[in-house]
CSV table of C-alpha atoms in Angstrom, one decimal:
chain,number,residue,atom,x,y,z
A,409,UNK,CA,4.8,88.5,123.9
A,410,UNK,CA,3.1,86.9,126.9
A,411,UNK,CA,1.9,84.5,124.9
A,412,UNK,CA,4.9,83.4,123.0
A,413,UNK,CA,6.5,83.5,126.4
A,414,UNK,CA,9.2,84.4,125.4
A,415,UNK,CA,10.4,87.7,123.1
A,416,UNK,CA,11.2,87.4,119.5
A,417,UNK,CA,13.0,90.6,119.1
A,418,UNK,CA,16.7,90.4,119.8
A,419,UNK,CA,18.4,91.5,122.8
A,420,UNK,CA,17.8,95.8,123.3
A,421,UNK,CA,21.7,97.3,123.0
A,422,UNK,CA,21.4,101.2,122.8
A,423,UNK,CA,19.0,103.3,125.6
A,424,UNK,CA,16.6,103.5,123.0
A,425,UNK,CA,15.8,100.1,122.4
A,426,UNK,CA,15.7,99.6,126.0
A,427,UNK,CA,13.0,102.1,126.0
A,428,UNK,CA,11.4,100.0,123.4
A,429,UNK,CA,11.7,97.0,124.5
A,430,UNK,CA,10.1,97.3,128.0
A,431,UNK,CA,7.4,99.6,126.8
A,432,UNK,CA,6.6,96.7,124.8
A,433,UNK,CA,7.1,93.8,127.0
A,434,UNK,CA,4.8,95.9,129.6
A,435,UNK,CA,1.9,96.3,127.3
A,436,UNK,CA,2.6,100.3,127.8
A,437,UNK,CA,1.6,102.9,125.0
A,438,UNK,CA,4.2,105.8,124.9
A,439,UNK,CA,1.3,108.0,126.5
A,440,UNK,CA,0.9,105.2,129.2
A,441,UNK,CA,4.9,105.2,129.8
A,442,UNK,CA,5.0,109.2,130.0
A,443,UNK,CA,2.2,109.4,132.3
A,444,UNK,CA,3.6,107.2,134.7
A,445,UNK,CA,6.9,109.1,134.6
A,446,UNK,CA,6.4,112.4,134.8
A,447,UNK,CA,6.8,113.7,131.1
A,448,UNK,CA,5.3,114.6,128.3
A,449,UNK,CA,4.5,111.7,125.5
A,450,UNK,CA,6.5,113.9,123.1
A,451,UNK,CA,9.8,113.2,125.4
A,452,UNK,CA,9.2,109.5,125.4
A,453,UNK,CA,9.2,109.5,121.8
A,454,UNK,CA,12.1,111.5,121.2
A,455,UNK,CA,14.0,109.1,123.6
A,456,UNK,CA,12.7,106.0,122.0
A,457,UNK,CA,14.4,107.6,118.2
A,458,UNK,CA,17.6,108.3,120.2
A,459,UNK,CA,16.7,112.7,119.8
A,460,UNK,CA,17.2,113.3,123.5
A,461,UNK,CA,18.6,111.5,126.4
A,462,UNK,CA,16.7,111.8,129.4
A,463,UNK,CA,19.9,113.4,131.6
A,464,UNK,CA,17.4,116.4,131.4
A,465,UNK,CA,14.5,115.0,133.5
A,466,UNK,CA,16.4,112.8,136.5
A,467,UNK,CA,13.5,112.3,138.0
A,468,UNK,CA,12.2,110.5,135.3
A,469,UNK,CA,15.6,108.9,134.7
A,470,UNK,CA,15.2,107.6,138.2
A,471,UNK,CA,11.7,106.1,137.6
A,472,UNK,CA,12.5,104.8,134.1
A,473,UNK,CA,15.8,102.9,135.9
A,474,UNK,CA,13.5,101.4,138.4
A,475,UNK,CA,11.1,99.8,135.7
A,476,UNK,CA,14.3,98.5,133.8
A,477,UNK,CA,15.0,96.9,137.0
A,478,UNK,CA,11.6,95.3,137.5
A,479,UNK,CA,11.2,93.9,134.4
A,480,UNK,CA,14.7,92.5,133.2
């Protein structure tokens, strides 16, 4: 995407697009993403196919917020 500059896919709508999306845009694996917030890989998957919300973990919630907020 960097080198585009600019990213092809349309606009994220639902949470788990936005999870997506900036796991994408950041270069993060789903392993890299869960480390940094706290969680198991397994809950970073289930949020990015819409299984869970992450209501249950607002710590991560919190952190995962903050990142949306860096990089939109």
């Amino acid at each position: 995407i960097n080198f585009l500059g600019y990213d092809p896919a349309p606009p994220p709508t639902t949470f788990s697009e936005k999870v997506v999306s900036l796991r994408r845009r950041t270069g993060r694996t789903c392993a890299d993403l869960a480390r940094q917030l706290g969680v198991h890989e397994c809950t970073v998957n289930s949020w990015e196919r819409g299984r869970h919300p992450p209501e249950r973990s607002p710590r991560a919630l919190h952190l995962l917020q903050a990142l949306f907020d860096e990089h939109s």
